[in-house]
Coordinates of C-alpha atoms in Angstrom, one line a residue:
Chain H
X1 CA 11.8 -10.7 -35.5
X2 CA 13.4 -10.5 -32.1
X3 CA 11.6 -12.1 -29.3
X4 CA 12.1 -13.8 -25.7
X5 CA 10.0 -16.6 -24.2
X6 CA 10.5 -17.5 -20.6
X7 CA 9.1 -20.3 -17.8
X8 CA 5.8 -19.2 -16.8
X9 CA 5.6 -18.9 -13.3
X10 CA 5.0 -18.3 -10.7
X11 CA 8.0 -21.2 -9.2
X12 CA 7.9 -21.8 -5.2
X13 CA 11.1 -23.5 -4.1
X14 CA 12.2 -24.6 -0.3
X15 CA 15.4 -22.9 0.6
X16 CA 18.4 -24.8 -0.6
X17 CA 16.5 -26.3 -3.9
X18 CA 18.3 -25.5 -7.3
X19 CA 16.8 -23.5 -9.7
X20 CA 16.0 -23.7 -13.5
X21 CA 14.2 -20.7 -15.1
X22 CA 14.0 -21.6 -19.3
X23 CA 14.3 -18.5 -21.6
X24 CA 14.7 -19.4 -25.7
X25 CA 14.8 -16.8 -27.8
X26 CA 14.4 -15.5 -31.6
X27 CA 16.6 -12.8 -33.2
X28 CA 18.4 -12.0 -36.2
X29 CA 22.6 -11.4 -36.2
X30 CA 24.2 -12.7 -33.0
X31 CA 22.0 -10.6 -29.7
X32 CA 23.3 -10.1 -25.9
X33 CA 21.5 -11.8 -23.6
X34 CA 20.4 -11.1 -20.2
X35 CA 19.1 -11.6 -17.2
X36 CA 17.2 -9.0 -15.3
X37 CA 16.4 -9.5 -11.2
X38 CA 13.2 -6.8 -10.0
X39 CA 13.0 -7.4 -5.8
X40 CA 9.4 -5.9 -4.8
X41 CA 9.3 -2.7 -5.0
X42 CA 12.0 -1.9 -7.0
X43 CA 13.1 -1.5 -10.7
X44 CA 15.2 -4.0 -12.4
X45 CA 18.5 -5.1 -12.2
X46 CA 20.9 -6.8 -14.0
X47 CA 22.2 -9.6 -12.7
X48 CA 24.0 -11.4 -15.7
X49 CA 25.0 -11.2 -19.2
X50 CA 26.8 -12.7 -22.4
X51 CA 27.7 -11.7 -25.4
X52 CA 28.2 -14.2 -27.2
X53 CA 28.0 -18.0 -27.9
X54 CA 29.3 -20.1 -25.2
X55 CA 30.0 -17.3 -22.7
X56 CA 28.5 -18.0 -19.5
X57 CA 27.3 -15.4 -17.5
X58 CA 27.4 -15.4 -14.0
X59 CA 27.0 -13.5 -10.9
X60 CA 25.6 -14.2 -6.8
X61 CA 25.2 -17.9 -7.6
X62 CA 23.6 -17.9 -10.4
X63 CA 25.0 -19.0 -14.1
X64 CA 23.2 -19.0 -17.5
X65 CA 25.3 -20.1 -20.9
X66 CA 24.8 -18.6 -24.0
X67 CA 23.6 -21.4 -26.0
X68 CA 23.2 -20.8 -30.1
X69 CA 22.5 -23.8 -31.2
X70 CA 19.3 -24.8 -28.7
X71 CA 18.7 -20.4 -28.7
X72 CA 18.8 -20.5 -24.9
X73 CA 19.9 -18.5 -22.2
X74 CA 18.6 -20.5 -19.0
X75 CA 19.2 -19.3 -15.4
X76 CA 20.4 -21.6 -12.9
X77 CA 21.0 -21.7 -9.1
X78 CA 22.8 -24.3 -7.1
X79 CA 21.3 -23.5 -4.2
X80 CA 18.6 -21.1 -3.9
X81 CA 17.7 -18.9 -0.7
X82 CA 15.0 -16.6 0.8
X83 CA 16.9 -13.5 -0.5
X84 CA 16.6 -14.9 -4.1
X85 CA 12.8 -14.3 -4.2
X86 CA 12.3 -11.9 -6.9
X87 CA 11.0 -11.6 -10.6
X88 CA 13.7 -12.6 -13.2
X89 CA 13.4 -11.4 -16.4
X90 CA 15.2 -12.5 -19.5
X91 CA 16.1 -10.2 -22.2
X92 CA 18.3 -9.8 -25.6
X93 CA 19.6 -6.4 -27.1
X94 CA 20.3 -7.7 -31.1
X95 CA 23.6 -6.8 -32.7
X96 CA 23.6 -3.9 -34.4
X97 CA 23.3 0.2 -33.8
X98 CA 19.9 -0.4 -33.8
X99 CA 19.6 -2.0 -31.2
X100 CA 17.1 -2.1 -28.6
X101 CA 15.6 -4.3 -25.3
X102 CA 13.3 -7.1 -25.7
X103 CA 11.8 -8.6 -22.5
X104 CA 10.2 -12.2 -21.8
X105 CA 7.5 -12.1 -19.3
X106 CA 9.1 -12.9 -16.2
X107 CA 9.0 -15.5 -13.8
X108 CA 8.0 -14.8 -10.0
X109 CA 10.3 -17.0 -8.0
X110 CA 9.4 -17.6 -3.7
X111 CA 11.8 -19.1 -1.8
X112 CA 10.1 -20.8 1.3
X113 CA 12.8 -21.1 4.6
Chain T
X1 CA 21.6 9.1 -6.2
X2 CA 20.1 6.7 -8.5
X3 CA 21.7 6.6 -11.9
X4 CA 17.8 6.7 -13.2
X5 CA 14.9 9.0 -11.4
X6 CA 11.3 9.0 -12.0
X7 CA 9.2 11.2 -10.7
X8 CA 6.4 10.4 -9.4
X9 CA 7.0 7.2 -7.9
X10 CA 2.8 6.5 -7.3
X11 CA -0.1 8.4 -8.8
X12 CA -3.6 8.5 -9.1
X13 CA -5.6 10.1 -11.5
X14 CA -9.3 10.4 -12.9
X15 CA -9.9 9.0 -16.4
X16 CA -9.6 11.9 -19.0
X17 CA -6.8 13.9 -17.1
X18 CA -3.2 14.9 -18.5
X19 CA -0.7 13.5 -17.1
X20 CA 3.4 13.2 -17.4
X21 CA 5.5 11.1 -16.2
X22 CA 9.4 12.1 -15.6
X23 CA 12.3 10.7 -15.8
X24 CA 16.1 11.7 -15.5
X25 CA 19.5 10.4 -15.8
X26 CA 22.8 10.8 -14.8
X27 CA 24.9 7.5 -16.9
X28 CA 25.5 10.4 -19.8
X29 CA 24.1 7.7 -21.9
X30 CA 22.2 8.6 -25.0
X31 CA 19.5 6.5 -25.2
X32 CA 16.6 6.1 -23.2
X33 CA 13.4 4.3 -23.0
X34 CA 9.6 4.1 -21.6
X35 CA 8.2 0.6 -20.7
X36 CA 5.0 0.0 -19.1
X37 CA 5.1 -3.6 -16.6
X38 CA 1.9 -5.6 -16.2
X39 CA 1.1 -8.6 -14.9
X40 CA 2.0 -11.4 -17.2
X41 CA 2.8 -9.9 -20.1
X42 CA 6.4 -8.4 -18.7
X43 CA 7.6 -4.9 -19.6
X44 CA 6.0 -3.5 -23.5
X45 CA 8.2 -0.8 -25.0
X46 CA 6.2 2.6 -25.6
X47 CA 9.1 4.8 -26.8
X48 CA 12.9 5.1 -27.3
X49 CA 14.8 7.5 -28.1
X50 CA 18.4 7.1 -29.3
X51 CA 19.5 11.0 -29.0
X52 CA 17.7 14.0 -28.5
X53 CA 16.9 14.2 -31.6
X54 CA 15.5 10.8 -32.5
X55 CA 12.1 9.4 -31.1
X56 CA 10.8 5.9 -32.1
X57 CA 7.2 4.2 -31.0
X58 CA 7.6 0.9 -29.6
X59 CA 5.2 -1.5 -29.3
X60 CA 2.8 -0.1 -27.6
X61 CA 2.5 3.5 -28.6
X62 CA -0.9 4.7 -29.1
X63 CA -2.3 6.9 -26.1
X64 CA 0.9 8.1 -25.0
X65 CA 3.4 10.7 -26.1
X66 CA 7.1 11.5 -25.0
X67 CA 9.6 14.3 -25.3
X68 CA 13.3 14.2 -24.8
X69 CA 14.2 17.7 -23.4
X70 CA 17.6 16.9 -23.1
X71 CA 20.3 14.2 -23.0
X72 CA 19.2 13.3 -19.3
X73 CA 15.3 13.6 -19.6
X74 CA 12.8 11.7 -21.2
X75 CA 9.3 12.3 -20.2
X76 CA 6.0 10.3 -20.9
X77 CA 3.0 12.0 -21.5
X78 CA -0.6 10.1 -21.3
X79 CA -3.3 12.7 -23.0
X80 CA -6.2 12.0 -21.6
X81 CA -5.9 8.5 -19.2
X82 CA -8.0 6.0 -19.4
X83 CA -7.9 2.9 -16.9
X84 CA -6.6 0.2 -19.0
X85 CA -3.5 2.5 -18.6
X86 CA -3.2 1.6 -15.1
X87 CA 0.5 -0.5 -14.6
X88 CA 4.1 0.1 -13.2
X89 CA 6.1 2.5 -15.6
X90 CA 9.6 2.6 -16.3
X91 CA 11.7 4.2 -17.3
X92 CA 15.6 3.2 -18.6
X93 CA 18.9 3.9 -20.2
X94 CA 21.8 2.3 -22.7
X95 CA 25.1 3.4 -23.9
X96 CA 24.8 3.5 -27.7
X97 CA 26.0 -0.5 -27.8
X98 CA 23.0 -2.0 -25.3
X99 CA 25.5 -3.4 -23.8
X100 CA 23.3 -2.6 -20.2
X101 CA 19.7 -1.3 -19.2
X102 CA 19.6 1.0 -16.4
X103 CA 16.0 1.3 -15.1
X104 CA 14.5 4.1 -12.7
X105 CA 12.2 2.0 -9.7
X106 CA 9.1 2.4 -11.3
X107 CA 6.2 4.7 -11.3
X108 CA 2.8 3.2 -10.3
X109 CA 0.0 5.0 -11.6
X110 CA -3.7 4.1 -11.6
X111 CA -6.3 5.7 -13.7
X112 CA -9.6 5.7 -11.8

């Protein structure tokens, strides 16, 4: 079956601090993967994506690799700041017409100043 | 305008009532999607629907109903609420190759 499994939150980081969120997956064929952003109050957002093995996603900082062989997707920051607190979401669509979205639980991030 | 609209955004309602949930979209994608968002447990799939002719149950199904009236609207129907329905619903849309989810901002709605 397809699944996601995400970092349990929630993660409090000072302004400045880099960021690991851990998302592994389980699928069959070769999925997209994604990462979702949802700021309070609002719906989600897409924030990255790749395709396929290798391809790094990236977009406002943040970078996640497409990793086959260890069936991860992490998110990473550099450098992390109040604007960044949000819950991120990770998420596959599996290859295929059938495809559909499957969601990991999210992980609430705060960003202290 | 948002690419995704639900209507309402917040809603209360008594345990036993009918209630529907809207949603529109203007991507001119065919496929669109319920999810209901609860603490922990991330967003649950209640229904897709690939074109306006094809409805699926996700994963979460039972008490609720949909229709797709057209390519742009998918509605949720609950039949009769009960409170363990209570949660932030949303709504989304794909092209026909996933390669993106666009999701409305959510409705709120608690069954008292």
């Amino acid at each position: 079956g397809n699944s996601v499994t995400q970092m349990e939150g929630p993660v409090t980081l000072s302004e400045e601090a880099f960021l690991t969120i851990n998302c592994t997956y389980t699928a069959t064929g070769y999925p997209s993967l994604f990462w979702y952003v949802q700021y309070p109050g609002e719906g989600l957002q897409l924030l990255l994506k790749a395709t396929k093995a290798d391809d790094k996603g990236s977009n406002k900082g943040f970078e996640a690799t497409y990793r086959k062989e260890t069936t991860s997707f992490h998110l990473e920051k550099g450098s992390v700041q109040v604007s960044d607190s949000a819950v991120y979401f990770c998420a596959l669509s599996p290859s295929g017409s059938g495809n559909q979205f499957y969601f990991g639980t999210g992980t609430s991030l705060t960003v202290i100043p | 305008d948002a690419d995704v609209t639900q209507t309402p955004r917040n809603r209360i309602t008594k345990t036993g009532k009918r209630i529907m949930l809207e949603c529109s979209q203007t991507k001119g994608h065919d496929r669109m999607y319920w999810y209901r968002q609860d603490p922990g447990l991330g967003l649950r799939l209640i229904y897709y629907s690939f074109d306006v002719k094809d409805i699926n149950k996700g994963e979460i199904s039972d008490g609720y109903s949909v229709s797709r009236q057209a390519q742009a609207k998918f509605s949720l129907s609950l039949e009769s609420a009960i409170p363990n329905q209570t949660a932030l619903y949303f709504c989304a849309t794909s092209d026909q190759q996933g390669t993106e989810a666009f999701f409305g901002q959510g409705t709120r709605l608690t069954v008292v």
